[in-house]
């Protein structure tokens, strides 16, 4: 009986290594995974849209399910925090605002005139950019089989509802839902390097879309 169990485990291990049974991506443990941070866009500056100071606030986690297989512990940073810090870096480098700062706080539940004025005084900012993270997830889709090896598309999906708010007037200067996907073809497993390779293009595309939308569709506030 012990021999049969050992033989079965050996066969399963060989199949996984051979790609016949996909090895699911496994979380690295809290704080032990790769960083979500990547080299934000430098060099190209957009025309300044707002000669004002904007605060990038920590995104609210509004996802219906976690990153992969009900787990979130794939990155060094908690996902909403890592996402928000990358958004800060991208907008700091964009040139759209006169000054950009990071506010390590979530938007208050009640967003009335009193709350907006408090944020303006507390953080010395004219505007805030806040996001609800609707989707930041990993999907795995079987593509086919080649020489007994199954191939899978690992698909990263990110979607956010983001608002740019002028604090003193309470004006929503710009608001929209923005989403992007990026994917890589694998045997179903995923290394740390592949995780960064998968998510960075989707995030860069999302922030690029956001910058362009704010530049072209946002109200003028001076």
GROMACS .gro file of N, CA and C in nm, residues 42-125:
model
  252
   42UNK      N    1   0.930   5.779  -1.728
   42UNK     CA    2   1.011   5.901  -1.714
   42UNK      C    3   1.035   5.962  -1.851
   43UNK      N    4   1.077   6.086  -1.851
   43UNK     CA    5   1.116   6.150  -1.978
   43UNK      C    6   1.004   6.228  -2.041
   44UNK      N    7   0.899   6.161  -2.086
   44UNK     CA    8   0.790   6.229  -2.155
   44UNK      C    9   0.699   6.299  -2.055
   45UNK      N   10   0.682   6.429  -2.069
   45UNK     CA   11   0.594   6.508  -1.983
   45UNK      C   12   0.475   6.558  -2.065
   46UNK      N   13   0.357   6.544  -2.009
   46UNK     CA   14   0.237   6.595  -2.073
   46UNK      C   15   0.223   6.743  -2.040
   47UNK      N   16   0.152   6.819  -2.122
   47UNK     CA   17   0.126   6.960  -2.088
   47UNK      C   18   0.051   6.968  -1.955
   48UNK      N   19   0.091   7.065  -1.869
   48UNK     CA   20   0.027   7.076  -1.739
   48UNK      C   21  -0.121   7.112  -1.756
   49UNK      N   22  -0.206   7.030  -1.701
   49UNK     CA   23  -0.351   7.052  -1.707
   49UNK      C   24  -0.399   7.132  -1.587
   50UNK      N   25  -0.336   7.105  -1.470
   50UNK     CA   26  -0.380   7.170  -1.346
   50UNK      C   27  -0.260   7.227  -1.271
   51UNK      N   28  -0.250   7.361  -1.265
   51UNK     CA   29  -0.142   7.423  -1.187
   51UNK      C   30  -0.178   7.419  -1.038
   52UNK      N   31  -0.209   7.299  -0.990
   52UNK     CA   32  -0.258   7.277  -0.854
   52UNK      C   33  -0.186   7.157  -0.793
   53UNK      N   34  -0.203   7.141  -0.662
   53UNK     CA   35  -0.141   7.030  -0.589
   53UNK      C   36  -0.245   6.920  -0.570
   54UNK      N   37  -0.211   6.798  -0.615
   54UNK     CA   38  -0.304   6.685  -0.605
   54UNK      C   39  -0.249   6.581  -0.507
   55UNK      N   40  -0.339   6.520  -0.432
   55UNK     CA   41  -0.303   6.410  -0.343
   55UNK      C   42  -0.358   6.279  -0.398
   56UNK      N   43  -0.270   6.179  -0.412
   56UNK     CA   44  -0.313   6.045  -0.455
   56UNK      C   45  -0.343   5.964  -0.329
   57UNK      N   46  -0.468   5.925  -0.311
   57UNK     CA   47  -0.509   5.853  -0.191
   57UNK      C   48  -0.505   5.702  -0.214
   58UNK      N   49  -0.492   5.627  -0.105
   58UNK     CA   50  -0.491   5.480  -0.113
   58UNK      C   51  -0.624   5.430  -0.168
   59UNK      N   52  -0.617   5.341  -0.265
   59UNK     CA   53  -0.738   5.289  -0.330
   59UNK      C   54  -0.821   5.206  -0.233
   60UNK      N   55  -0.952   5.214  -0.251
   60UNK     CA   56  -1.042   5.129  -0.174
   60UNK      C   57  -1.054   4.995  -0.245
   61UNK      N   58  -1.045   4.886  -0.170
   61UNK     CA   59  -1.053   4.752  -0.229
   61UNK      C   60  -1.200   4.713  -0.245
   62UNK      N   61  -1.250   4.724  -0.368
   62UNK     CA   62  -1.390   4.693  -0.398
   62UNK      C   63  -1.403   4.567  -0.483
   63UNK      N   64  -1.301   4.483  -0.481
   63UNK     CA   65  -1.303   4.360  -0.563
   63UNK      C   66  -1.398   4.257  -0.502
   64UNK      N   67  -1.473   4.185  -0.586
   64UNK     CA   68  -1.562   4.081  -0.533
   64UNK      C   69  -1.487   3.954  -0.490
   65UNK      N   70  -1.364   3.935  -0.543
   65UNK     CA   71  -1.284   3.819  -0.501
   65UNK      C   72  -1.136   3.856  -0.509
   66UNK      N   73  -1.053   3.773  -0.446
   66UNK     CA   74  -0.911   3.806  -0.431
   66UNK      C   75  -0.832   3.776  -0.559
   67UNK      N   76  -0.702   3.798  -0.552
   67UNK     CA   77  -0.616   3.795  -0.670
   67UNK      C   78  -0.621   3.662  -0.745
   68UNK      N   79  -0.596   3.551  -0.673
   68UNK     CA   80  -0.599   3.420  -0.737
   68UNK      C   81  -0.635   3.313  -0.634
   69UNK      N   82  -0.736   3.233  -0.667
   69UNK     CA   83  -0.774   3.119  -0.583
   69UNK      C   84  -0.800   3.162  -0.439
   70UNK      N   85  -0.871   3.276  -0.423
   70UNK     CA   86  -0.909   3.331  -0.292
   70UNK      C   87  -0.788   3.372  -0.208
   71UNK      N   88  -0.676   3.398  -0.273
   71UNK     CA   89  -0.556   3.441  -0.201
   71UNK      C   90  -0.504   3.571  -0.261
   72UNK      N   91  -0.442   3.652  -0.175
   72UNK     CA   92  -0.388   3.782  -0.215
   72UNK      C   93  -0.238   3.794  -0.188
   73UNK      N   94  -0.178   3.696  -0.121
   73UNK     CA   95  -0.040   3.710  -0.072
   73UNK      C   96   0.063   3.676  -0.178
   74UNK      N   97   0.059   3.748  -0.288
   74UNK     CA   98   0.154   3.724  -0.397
   74UNK      C   99   0.260   3.834  -0.405
   75UNK      N  100   0.230   3.951  -0.352
   75UNK     CA  101   0.320   4.066  -0.362
   75UNK      C  102   0.375   4.106  -0.225
   76UNK      N  103   0.484   4.177  -0.231
   76UNK     CA  104   0.545   4.227  -0.108
   76UNK      C  105   0.452   4.324  -0.036
   77UNK      N  106   0.376   4.405  -0.115
   77UNK     CA  107   0.286   4.505  -0.058
   77UNK      C  108   0.142   4.454  -0.067
   78UNK      N  109   0.055   4.496   0.026
   78UNK     CA  110  -0.088   4.471   0.008
   78UNK      C  111  -0.132   4.532  -0.125
   79UNK      N  112  -0.217   4.464  -0.200
   79UNK     CA  113  -0.250   4.503  -0.337
   79UNK      C  114  -0.302   4.647  -0.348
   80UNK      N  115  -0.400   4.692  -0.267
   80UNK     CA  116  -0.446   4.832  -0.280
   80UNK      C  117  -0.334   4.934  -0.257
   81UNK      N  118  -0.244   4.904  -0.162
   81UNK     CA  119  -0.133   4.996  -0.133
   81UNK      C  120  -0.033   5.001  -0.248
   82UNK      N  121   0.004   4.883  -0.299
   82UNK     CA  122   0.099   4.878  -0.410
   82UNK      C  123   0.043   4.947  -0.533
   83UNK      N  124  -0.084   4.922  -0.563
   83UNK     CA  125  -0.149   4.986  -0.677
   83UNK      C  126  -0.148   5.138  -0.661
   84UNK      N  127  -0.180   5.187  -0.542
   84UNK     CA  128  -0.188   5.332  -0.518
   84UNK      C  129  -0.051   5.399  -0.527
   85UNK      N  130   0.051   5.331  -0.479
   85UNK     CA  131   0.186   5.389  -0.486
   85UNK      C  132   0.236   5.397  -0.630
   86UNK      N  133   0.198   5.296  -0.712
   86UNK     CA  134   0.235   5.303  -0.853
   86UNK      C  135   0.159   5.416  -0.923
   87UNK      N  136   0.033   5.435  -0.886
   87UNK     CA  137  -0.045   5.544  -0.944
   87UNK      C  138   0.019   5.678  -0.906
   88UNK      N  139   0.066   5.689  -0.784
   88UNK     CA  140   0.134   5.812  -0.740
   88UNK      C  141   0.258   5.838  -0.825
   89UNK      N  142   0.342   5.735  -0.844
   89UNK     CA  143   0.464   5.752  -0.923
   89UNK      C  144   0.432   5.791  -1.068
   90UNK      N  145   0.331   5.727  -1.125
   90UNK     CA  146   0.295   5.755  -1.264
   90UNK      C  147   0.245   5.899  -1.281
   91UNK      N  148   0.162   5.946  -1.188
   91UNK     CA  149   0.109   6.082  -1.201
   91UNK      C  150   0.211   6.187  -1.158
   92UNK      N  151   0.299   6.152  -1.068
   92UNK     CA  152   0.407   6.244  -1.029
   92UNK      C  153   0.496   6.274  -1.150
   93UNK      N  154   0.519   6.172  -1.232
   93UNK     CA  155   0.605   6.187  -1.349
   93UNK      C  156   0.533   6.241  -1.472
   94UNK      N  157   0.400   6.250  -1.465
   94UNK     CA  158   0.322   6.284  -1.585
   94UNK      C  159   0.331   6.430  -1.626
   95UNK      N  160   0.347   6.521  -1.528
   95UNK     CA  161   0.347   6.664  -1.559
   95UNK      C  162   0.209   6.725  -1.565
   96UNK      N  163   0.102   6.645  -1.541
   96UNK     CA  164  -0.034   6.697  -1.548
   96UNK      C  165  -0.066   6.796  -1.437
   97UNK      N  166  -0.001   6.778  -1.321
   97UNK     CA  167  -0.026   6.862  -1.204
   97UNK      C  168   0.101   6.938  -1.164
   98UNK      N  169   0.081   7.050  -1.100
   98UNK     CA  170   0.196   7.128  -1.055
   98UNK      C  171   0.276   7.051  -0.950
   99UNK      N  172   0.204   6.982  -0.860
   99UNK     CA  173   0.269   6.903  -0.755
   99UNK      C  174   0.182   6.783  -0.723
  100UNK      N  175   0.247   6.669  -0.697
  100UNK     CA  176   0.176   6.546  -0.665
  100UNK      C  177   0.233   6.485  -0.538
  101UNK      N  178   0.146   6.452  -0.442
  101UNK     CA  179   0.188   6.390  -0.317
  101UNK      C  180   0.106   6.263  -0.294
  102UNK      N  181   0.161   6.174  -0.211
  102UNK     CA  182   0.090   6.050  -0.178
  102UNK      C  183   0.028   6.064  -0.039
  103UNK      N  184  -0.101   6.034  -0.029
  103UNK     CA  185  -0.173   6.037   0.099
  103UNK      C  186  -0.206   5.894   0.137
  104UNK      N  187  -0.140   5.844   0.241
  104UNK     CA  188  -0.157   5.704   0.280
  104UNK      C  189  -0.284   5.688   0.365
  105UNK      N  190  -0.396   5.723   0.307
  105UNK     CA  191  -0.526   5.711   0.372
  105UNK      C  192  -0.631   5.677   0.267
  106UNK      N  193  -0.737   5.608   0.312
  106UNK     CA  194  -0.849   5.582   0.222
  106UNK      C  195  -0.948   5.696   0.230
  107UNK      N  196  -1.025   5.712   0.125
  107UNK     CA  197  -1.128   5.816   0.120
  107UNK      C  198  -1.231   5.792   0.229
  108UNK      N  199  -1.274   5.897   0.302
  108UNK     CA  200  -1.378   5.878   0.404
  108UNK      C  201  -1.506   5.821   0.344
  109UNK      N  202  -1.580   5.744   0.425
  109UNK     CA  203  -1.705   5.684   0.376
  109UNK      C  204  -1.806   5.790   0.338
  110UNK      N  205  -1.815   5.895   0.421
  110UNK     CA  206  -1.906   6.006   0.392
  110UNK      C  207  -1.824   6.119   0.332
  111UNK      N  208  -1.850   6.149   0.205
  111UNK     CA  209  -1.770   6.249   0.134
  111UNK      C  210  -1.853   6.376   0.117
  112UNK      N  211  -1.873   6.446   0.227
  112UNK     CA  212  -1.949   6.571   0.221
  112UNK      C  213  -1.853   6.690   0.222
  113UNK      N  214  -1.908   6.811   0.221
  113UNK     CA  215  -1.825   6.931   0.214
  113UNK      C  216  -1.729   6.940   0.332
  114UNK      N  217  -1.775   6.898   0.450
  114UNK     CA  218  -1.691   6.902   0.570
  114UNK      C  219  -1.570   6.810   0.554
  115UNK      N  220  -1.592   6.688   0.503
  115UNK     CA  221  -1.483   6.592   0.484
  115UNK      C  222  -1.383   6.642   0.381
  116UNK      N  223  -1.432   6.702   0.274
  116UNK     CA  224  -1.344   6.754   0.169
  116UNK      C  225  -1.257   6.868   0.220
  117UNK      N  226  -1.316   6.959   0.296
  117UNK     CA  227  -1.239   7.071   0.351
  117UNK      C  228  -1.136   7.023   0.452
  118UNK      N  229  -1.172   6.918   0.528
  118UNK     CA  230  -1.076   6.861   0.623
  118UNK      C  231  -0.956   6.804   0.549
  119UNK      N  232  -0.980   6.731   0.439
  119UNK     CA  233  -0.870   6.676   0.360
  119UNK      C  234  -0.781   6.786   0.304
  120UNK      N  235  -0.842   6.895   0.259
  120UNK     CA  236  -0.766   7.008   0.203
  120UNK      C  237  -0.674   7.069   0.307
  121UNK      N  238  -0.726   7.087   0.430
  121UNK     CA  239  -0.647   7.149   0.537
  121UNK      C  240  -0.544   7.052   0.594
  122UNK      N  241  -0.587   6.927   0.614
  122UNK     CA  242  -0.500   6.828   0.677
  122UNK      C  243  -0.378   6.796   0.591
  123UNK      N  244  -0.395   6.791   0.459
  123UNK     CA  245  -0.287   6.748   0.371
  123UNK      C  246  -0.236   6.859   0.279
  124UNK      N  247  -0.291   6.978   0.291
  124UNK     CA  248  -0.248   7.093   0.212
  124UNK      C  249  -0.248   7.062   0.062
  125UNK      N  250  -0.363   7.011   0.014
  125UNK     CA  251  -0.378   6.980  -0.128
  125UNK      C  252  -0.502   7.050  -0.184
   0.00000   0.00000   0.00000
